[in-house]
mmCIF file of C-alpha atoms in Angstrom:
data_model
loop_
_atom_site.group_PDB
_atom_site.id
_atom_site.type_symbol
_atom_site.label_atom_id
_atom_site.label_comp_id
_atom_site.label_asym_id
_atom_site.label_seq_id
_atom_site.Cartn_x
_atom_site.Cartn_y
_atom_site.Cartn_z
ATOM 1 C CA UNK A 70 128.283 84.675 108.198
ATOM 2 C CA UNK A 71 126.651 81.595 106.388
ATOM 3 C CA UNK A 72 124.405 82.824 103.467
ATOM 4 C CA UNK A 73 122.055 80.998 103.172
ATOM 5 C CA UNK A 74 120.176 83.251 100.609
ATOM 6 C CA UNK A 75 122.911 82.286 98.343
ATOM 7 C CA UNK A 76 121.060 78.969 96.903
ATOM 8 C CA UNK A 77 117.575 80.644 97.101
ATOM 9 C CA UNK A 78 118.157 83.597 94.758
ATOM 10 C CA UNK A 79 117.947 81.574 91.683
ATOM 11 C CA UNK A 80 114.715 79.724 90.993
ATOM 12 C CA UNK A 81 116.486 76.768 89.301
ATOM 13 C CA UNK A 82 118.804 76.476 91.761
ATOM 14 C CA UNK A 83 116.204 75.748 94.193
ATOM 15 C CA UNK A 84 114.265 73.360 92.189
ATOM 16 C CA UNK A 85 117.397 71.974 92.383
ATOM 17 C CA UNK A 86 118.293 71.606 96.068
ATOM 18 C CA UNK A 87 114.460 70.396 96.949
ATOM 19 C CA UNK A 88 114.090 68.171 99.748
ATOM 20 C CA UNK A 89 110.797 66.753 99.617
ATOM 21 C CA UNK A 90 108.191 66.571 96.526
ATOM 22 C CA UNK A 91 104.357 65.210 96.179
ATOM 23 C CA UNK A 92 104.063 63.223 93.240
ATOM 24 C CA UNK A 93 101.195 61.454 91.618
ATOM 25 C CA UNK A 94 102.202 58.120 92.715
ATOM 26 C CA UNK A 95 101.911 59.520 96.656
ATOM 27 C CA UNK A 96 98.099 60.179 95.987
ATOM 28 C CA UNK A 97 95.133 57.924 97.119
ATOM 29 C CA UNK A 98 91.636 59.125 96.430
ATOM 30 C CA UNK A 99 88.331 58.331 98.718
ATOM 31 C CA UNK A 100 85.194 57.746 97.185
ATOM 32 C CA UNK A 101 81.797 57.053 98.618
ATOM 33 C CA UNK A 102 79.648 54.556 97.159
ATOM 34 C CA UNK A 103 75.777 54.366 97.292
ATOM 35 C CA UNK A 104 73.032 52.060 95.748
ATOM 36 C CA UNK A 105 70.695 53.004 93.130
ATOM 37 C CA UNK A 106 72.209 53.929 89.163
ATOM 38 C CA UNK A 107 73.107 57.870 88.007
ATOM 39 C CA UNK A 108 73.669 59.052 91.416
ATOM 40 C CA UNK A 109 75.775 61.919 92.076
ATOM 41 C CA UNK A 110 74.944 63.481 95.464
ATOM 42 C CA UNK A 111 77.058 66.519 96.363
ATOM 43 C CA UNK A 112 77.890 66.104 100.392
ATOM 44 C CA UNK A 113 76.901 69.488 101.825
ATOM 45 C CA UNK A 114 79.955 69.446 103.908
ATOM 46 C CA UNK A 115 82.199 68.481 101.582
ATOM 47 C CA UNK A 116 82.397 70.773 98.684
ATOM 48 C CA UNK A 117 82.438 68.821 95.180
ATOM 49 C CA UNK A 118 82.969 65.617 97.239
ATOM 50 C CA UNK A 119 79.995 63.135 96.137
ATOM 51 C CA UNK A 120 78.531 60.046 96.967
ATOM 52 C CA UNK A 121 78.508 58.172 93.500
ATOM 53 C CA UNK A 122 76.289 55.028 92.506
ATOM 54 C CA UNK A 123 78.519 52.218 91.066
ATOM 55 C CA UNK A 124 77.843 53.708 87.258
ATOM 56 C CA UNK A 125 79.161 57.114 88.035
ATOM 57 C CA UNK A 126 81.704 54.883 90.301
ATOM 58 C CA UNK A 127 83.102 53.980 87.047
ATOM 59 C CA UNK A 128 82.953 57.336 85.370
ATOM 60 C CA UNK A 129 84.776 59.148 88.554
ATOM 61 C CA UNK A 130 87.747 56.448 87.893
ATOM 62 C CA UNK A 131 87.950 56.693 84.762
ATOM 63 C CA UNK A 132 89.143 61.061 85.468
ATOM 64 C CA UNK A 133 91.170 59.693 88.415
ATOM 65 C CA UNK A 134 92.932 57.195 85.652
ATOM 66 C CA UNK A 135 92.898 59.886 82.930
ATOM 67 C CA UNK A 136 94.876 61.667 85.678
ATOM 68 C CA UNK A 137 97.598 60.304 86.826
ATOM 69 C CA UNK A 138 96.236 58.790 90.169
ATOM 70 C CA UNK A 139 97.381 55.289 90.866
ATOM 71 C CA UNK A 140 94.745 54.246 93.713
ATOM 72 C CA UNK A 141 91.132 54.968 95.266
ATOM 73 C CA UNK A 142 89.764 53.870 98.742
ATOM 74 C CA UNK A 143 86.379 52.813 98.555
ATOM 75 C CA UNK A 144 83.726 53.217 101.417
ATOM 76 C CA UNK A 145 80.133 51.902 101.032
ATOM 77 C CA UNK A 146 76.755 53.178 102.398
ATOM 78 C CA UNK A 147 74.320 50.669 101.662
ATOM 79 C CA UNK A 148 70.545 51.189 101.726
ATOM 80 C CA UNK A 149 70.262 48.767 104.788
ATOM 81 C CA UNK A 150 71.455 48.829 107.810
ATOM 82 C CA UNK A 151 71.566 46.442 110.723
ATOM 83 C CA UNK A 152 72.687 45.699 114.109
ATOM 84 C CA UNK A 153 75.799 42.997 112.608
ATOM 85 C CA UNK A 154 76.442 45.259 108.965
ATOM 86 C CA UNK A 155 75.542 42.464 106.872
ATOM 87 C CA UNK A 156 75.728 44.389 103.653
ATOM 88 C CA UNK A 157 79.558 44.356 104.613
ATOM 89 C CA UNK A 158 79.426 40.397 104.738
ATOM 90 C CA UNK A 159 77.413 39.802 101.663
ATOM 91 C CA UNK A 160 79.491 39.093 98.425
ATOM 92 C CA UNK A 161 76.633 40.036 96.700
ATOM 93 C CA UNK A 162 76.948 43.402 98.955
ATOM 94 C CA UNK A 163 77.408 46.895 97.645
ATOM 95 C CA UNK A 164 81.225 47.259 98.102
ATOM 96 C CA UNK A 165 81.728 43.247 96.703
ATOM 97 C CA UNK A 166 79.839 44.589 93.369
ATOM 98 C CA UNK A 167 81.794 47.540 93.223
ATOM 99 C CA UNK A 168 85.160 46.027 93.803
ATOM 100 C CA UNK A 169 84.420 43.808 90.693
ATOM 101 C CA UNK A 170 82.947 46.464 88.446
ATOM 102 C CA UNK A 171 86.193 48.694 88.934
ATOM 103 C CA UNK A 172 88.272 45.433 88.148
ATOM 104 C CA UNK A 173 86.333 44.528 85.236
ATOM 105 C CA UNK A 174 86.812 48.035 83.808
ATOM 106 C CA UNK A 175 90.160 49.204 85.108
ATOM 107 C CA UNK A 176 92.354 45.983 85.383
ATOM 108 C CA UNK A 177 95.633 46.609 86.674
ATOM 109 C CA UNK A 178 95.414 50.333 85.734
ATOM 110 C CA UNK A 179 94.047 51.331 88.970
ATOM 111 C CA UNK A 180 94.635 49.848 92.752
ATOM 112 C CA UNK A 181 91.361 49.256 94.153
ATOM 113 C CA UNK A 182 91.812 49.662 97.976
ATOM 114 C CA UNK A 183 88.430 48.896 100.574
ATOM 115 C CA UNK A 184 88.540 50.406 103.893
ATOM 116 C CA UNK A 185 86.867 47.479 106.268
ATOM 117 C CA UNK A 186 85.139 48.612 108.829
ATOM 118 C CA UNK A 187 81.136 48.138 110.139
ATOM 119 C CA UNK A 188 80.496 51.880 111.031
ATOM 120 C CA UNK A 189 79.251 52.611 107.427
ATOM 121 C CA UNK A 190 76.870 49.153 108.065
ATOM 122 C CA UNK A 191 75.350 49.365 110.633
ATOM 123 C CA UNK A 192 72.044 50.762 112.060
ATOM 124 C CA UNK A 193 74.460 51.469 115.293
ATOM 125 C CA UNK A 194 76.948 53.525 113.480
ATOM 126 C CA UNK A 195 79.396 51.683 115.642
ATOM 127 C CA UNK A 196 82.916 50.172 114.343
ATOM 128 C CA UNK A 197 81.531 46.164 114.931
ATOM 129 C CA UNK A 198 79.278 44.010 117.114
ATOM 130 C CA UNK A 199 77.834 45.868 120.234
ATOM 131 C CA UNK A 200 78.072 44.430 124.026
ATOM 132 C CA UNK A 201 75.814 46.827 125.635
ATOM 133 C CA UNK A 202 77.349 49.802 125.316
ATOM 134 C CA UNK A 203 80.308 49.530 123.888
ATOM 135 C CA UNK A 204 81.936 47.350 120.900
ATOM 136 C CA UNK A 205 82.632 43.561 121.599
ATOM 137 C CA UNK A 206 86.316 43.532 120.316
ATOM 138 C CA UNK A 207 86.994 39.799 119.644
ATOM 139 C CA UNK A 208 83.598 39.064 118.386
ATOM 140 C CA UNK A 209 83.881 41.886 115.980
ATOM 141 C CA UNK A 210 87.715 40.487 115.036
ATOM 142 C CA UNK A 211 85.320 37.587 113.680
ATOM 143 C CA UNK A 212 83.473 39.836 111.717
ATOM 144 C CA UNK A 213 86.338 41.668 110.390
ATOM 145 C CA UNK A 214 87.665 38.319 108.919
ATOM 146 C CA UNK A 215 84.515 37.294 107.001
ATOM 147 C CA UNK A 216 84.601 41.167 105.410
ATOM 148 C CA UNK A 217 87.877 40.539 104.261
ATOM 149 C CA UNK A 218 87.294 37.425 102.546
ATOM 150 C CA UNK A 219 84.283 38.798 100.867
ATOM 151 C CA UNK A 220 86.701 41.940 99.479
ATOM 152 C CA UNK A 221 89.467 39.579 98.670
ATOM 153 C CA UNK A 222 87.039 37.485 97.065
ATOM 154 C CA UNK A 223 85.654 40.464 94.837
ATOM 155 C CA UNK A 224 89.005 41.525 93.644
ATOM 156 C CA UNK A 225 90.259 44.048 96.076
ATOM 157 C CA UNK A 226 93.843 45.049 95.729
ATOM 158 C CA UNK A 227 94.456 45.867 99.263
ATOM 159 C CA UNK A 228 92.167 45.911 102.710
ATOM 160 C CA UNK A 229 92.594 48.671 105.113
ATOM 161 C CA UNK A 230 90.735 47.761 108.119
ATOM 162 C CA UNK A 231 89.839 50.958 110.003
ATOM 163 C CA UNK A 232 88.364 50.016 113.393
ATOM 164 C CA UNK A 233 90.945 50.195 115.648
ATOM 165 C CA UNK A 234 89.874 46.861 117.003
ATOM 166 C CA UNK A 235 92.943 45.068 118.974
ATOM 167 C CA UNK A 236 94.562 42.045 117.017
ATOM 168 C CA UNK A 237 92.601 43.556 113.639
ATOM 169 C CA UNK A 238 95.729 43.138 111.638
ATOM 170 C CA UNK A 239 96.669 39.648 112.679
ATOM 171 C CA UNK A 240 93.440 38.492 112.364
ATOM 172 C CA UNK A 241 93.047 39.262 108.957
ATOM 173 C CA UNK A 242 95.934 37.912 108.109
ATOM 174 C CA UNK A 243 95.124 34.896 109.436
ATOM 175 C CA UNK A 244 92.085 34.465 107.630
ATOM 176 C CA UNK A 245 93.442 36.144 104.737
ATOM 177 C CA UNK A 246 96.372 33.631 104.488
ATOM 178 C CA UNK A 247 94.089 30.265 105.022
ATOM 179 C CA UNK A 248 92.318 31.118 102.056
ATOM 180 C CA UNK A 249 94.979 31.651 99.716
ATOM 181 C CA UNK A 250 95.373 35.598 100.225
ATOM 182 C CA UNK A 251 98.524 35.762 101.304
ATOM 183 C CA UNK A 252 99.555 38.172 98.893
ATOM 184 C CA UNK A 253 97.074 40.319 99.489
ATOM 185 C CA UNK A 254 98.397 43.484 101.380
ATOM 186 C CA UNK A 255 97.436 45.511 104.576
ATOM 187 C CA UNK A 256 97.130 48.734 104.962
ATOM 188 C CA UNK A 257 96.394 49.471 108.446
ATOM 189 C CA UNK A 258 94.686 52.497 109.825
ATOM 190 C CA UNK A 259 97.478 51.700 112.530
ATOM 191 C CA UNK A 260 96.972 55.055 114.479
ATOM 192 C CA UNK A 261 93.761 56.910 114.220
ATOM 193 C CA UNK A 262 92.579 58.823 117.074
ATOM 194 C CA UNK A 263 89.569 60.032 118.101
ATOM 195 C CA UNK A 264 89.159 62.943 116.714
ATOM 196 C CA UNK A 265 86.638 66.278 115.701
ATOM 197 C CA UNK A 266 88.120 66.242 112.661
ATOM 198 C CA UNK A 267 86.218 63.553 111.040
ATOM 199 C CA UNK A 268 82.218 65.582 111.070
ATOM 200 C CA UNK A 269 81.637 65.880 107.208
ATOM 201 C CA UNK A 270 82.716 61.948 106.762
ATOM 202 C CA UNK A 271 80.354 61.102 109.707
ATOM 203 C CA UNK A 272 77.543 63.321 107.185
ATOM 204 C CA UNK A 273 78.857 61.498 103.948
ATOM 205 C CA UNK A 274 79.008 58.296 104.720
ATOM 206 C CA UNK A 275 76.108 58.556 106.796
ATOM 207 C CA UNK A 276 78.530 56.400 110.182
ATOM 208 C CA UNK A 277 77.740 59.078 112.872
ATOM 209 C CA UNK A 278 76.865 57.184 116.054
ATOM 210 C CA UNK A 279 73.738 56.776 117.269
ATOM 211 C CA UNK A 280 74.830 56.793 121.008
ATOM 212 C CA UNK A 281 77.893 57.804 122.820
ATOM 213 C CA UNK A 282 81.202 58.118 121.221
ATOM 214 C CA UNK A 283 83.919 56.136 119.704
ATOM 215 C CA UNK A 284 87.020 56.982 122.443
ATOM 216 C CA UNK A 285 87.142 53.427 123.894
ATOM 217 C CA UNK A 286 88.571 52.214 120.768
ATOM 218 C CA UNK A 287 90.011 55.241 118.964
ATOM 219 C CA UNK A 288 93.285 56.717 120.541
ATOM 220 C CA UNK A 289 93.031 59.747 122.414
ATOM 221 C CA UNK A 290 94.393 62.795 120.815
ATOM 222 C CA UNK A 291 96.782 63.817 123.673
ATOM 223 C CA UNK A 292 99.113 60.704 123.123
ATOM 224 C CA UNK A 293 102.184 60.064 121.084
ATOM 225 C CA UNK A 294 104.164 57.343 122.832
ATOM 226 C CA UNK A 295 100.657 55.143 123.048
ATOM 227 C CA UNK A 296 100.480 56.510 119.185
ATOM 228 C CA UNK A 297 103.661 55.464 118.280
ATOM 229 C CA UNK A 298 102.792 51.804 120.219
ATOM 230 C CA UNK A 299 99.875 51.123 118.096
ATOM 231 C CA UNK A 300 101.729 51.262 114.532
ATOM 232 C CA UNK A 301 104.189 49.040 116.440
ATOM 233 C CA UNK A 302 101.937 46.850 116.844
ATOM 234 C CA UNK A 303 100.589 46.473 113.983
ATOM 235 C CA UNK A 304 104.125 45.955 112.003
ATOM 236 C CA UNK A 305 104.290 43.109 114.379
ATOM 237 C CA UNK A 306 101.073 41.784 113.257
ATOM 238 C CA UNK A 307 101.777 41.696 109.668
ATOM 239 C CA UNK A 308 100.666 45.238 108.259
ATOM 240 C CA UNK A 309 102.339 46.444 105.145
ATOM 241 C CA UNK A 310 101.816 49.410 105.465
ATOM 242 C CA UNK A 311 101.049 52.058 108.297
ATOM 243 C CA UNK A 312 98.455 54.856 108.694
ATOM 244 C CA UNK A 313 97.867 58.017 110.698
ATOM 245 C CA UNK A 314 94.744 59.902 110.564
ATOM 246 C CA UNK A 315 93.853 62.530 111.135
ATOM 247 C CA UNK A 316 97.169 64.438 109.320
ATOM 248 C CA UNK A 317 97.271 67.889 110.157
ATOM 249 C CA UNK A 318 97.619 68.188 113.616
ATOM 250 C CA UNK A 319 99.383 64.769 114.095
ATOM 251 C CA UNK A 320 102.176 65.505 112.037
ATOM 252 C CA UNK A 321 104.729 64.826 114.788
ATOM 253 C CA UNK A 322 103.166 61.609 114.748
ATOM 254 C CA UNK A 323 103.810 60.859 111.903
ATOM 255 C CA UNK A 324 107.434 62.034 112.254
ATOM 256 C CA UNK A 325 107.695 59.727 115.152
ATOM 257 C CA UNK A 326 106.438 56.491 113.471
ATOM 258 C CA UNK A 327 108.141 57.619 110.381
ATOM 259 C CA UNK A 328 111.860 57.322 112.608
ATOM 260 C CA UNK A 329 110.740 54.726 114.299
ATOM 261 C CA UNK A 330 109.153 51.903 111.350
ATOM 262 C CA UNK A 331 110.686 51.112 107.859
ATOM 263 C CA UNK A 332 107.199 50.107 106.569
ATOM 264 C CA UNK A 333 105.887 52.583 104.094
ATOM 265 C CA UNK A 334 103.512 55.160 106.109
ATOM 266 C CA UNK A 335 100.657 56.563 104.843
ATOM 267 C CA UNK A 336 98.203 59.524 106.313
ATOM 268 C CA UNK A 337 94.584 60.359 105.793
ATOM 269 C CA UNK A 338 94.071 64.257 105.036
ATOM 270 C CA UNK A 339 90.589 63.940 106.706
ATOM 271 C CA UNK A 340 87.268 65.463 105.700
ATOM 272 C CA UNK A 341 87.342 68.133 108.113
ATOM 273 C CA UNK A 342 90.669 69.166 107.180
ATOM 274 C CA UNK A 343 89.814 69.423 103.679
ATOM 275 C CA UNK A 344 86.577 71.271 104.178
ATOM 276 C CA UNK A 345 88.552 73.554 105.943
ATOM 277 C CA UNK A 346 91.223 74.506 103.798
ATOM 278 C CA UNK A 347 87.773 74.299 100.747
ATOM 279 C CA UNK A 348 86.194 76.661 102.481
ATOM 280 C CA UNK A 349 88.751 79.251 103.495
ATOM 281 C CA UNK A 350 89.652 79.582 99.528
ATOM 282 C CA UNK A 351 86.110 80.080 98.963
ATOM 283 C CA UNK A 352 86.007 83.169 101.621
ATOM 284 C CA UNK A 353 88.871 84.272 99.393
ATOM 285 C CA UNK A 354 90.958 83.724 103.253
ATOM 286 C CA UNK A 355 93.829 81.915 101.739
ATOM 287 C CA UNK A 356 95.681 81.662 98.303
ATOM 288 C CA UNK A 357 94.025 78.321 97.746
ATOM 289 C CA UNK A 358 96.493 76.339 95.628
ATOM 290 C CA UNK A 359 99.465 77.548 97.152
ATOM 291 C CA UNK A 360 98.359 76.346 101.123
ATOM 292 C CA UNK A 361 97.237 73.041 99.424
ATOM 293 C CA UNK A 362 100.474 72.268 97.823
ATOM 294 C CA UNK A 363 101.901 73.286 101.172
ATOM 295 C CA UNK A 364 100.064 71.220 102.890
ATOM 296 C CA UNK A 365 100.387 68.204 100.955
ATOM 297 C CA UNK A 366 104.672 69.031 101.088
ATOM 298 C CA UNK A 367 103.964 69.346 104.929
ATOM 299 C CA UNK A 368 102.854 65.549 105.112
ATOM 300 C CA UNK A 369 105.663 64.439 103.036
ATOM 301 C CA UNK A 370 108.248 66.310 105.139
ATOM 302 C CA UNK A 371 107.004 65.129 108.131
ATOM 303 C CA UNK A 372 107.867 61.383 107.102
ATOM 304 C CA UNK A 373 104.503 60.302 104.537
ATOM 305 C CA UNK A 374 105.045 58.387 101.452
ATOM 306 C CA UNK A 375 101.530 58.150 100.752
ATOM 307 C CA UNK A 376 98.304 60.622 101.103
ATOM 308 C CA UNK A 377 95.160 59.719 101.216
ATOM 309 C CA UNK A 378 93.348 63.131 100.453
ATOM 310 C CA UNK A 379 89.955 64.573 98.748
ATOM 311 C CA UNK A 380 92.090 66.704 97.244
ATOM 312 C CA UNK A 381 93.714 64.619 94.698
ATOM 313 C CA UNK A 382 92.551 65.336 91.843
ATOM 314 C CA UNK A 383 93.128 69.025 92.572
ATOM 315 C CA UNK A 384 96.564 68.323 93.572
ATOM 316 C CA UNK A 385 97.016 65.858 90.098
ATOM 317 C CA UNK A 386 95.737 68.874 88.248
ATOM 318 C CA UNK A 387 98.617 71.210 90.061
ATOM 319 C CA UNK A 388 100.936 68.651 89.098
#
């Protein structure tokens, strides 16, 4: 009989014999950004998840620094919105100005990442330009481009276009390259599918659409080879690094890509996964700290060097 109880029964032992571990580096904290100065807005759906003007931008990163967290994702909700999102293509805009202020400040002490995308933009709440009903991908590929530049421009340390827009990736790397970004990495949101999961983001950054639904660009949620396609596809583009998002209940997705790329993967533990798992330690449900650490191991095992979570600073705090 193999005993298997035999390395278990001694706590040091196991430490020992670990497979996988979460570490600090791994973590990659979202943050909402609004106009206006001392704004702190709790999102109702997202417990002690705010949307911050760019002064308490500054505060919030300075904890995340004081922590141990190496990056942040930032996603903007401007006062105005319009049909084209031309906040997004301003470099005067509200994620250019934020971009700089965190690079003023924090210098090579924190990766400043910007999630490009229109659906925060625009009065639509669509991912780009709209041909009747749905979105126009090549015109919004144009689009796209001119965002980048204006986050390159600002200081951004890495773009992660999120719009699941066909040719995204080699289109910004295109532009990107012919104006002397070429260093400038890409972190794909290579496989996100269109998912339930996402409700409190719609409510904090304010994106929900105004018509209809997003499944003609996002993947559907019952495929994995078409899932494992789209990362492909985007490693052939250029992207340096991979994405899937939602994490929870794609986790053999990510096990898939994970055998299947060498590119370092990354997933997004999404806002309705973390309200979830926020409010069942609330009901008193769940042993709180224990199912998040499990969780987050659960994303590593399954093939995820990085984790893009709303729990980080809880899970830097564990740590």
């Amino acid at each position: 009989m193999k005993r298997f109880r035999r390395v278990r029964l001694n706590s040091l032992v196991r430490d020992m014999i670990r497979e996988n571990f979460v570490q600090k580096k791994d973590l990659i904290y979202p943050l909402f950004v609004v106009e206006g100065s001392n704004i702190k807005r709790e999102i109702p759906s997202m417990p002690d998840v705010f949307q911050l003007s760019i002064d308490e931008l500054v505060k919030e990163c300075e904890e995340v620094v004081r922590l141990g967290i190496k990056a942040v994702i930032l996603f903007g909700i401007p006062s105005l919105k319009d049909s084209v999102g031309s906040d997004a293509l301003n470099s005067e805009g509200l994620i250019a100005r934020a971009v700089r202020t965190l690079k003023a400040h924090f210098g090579e002490r924190l990766v400043v990442i910007t999630d490009l995308c229109f659906c925060e933009y625009t009065d639509h709440g669509h991912c780009g330009i709209l041909k009747g009903n749905t979105v126009a991908n090549d015109a919004t590929l144009e689009i796209s481009a001119a965002q980048a530049l204006v986050h390159a421009k600002a200081g951004a340390d890495m773009i992660a276009p999120s719009g699941m827009m066909d040719g995204i990736v080699a289109a910004l790397r295109a532009a990107l390259d012919a104006n002397g970004f070429e260093n400038l990495p890409i972190m794909s949101y290579s496989t996100k599918f269109a998912s339930g999961y996402y409700g409190p983001f719609r409510d904090a950054a304010q994106s929900a659409p105004s018509f209809g639904d997003r499944r003609s660009y996002q993947m559907d949620p019952a495929n994995l080879r078409e899932a494992v396609l789209e990362s492909l596809e985007d490693e052939a583009q250029g992207a340096d690094i991979l994405m899937v998002k939602p994490a929870l209940a794609y986790l053999d997705v990510v096990r898939e890509i994970r055998l299947a790329s060498r590119l370092p993967l990354c997933v997004y533990n999404v806002s309705g996964e973390y309200s979830m798992l926020k409010n069942a330690g609330k009901l008193g449900l769940i042993d709180y700290e224990r199912v998040l650490m499990e969780t987050m191991v659960g994303f590593k095992r399954a093939g995820a060097d990085l984790i893009i979570t709303y729990h980080a600073k809880e899970v830097a705090k564990l740590l």
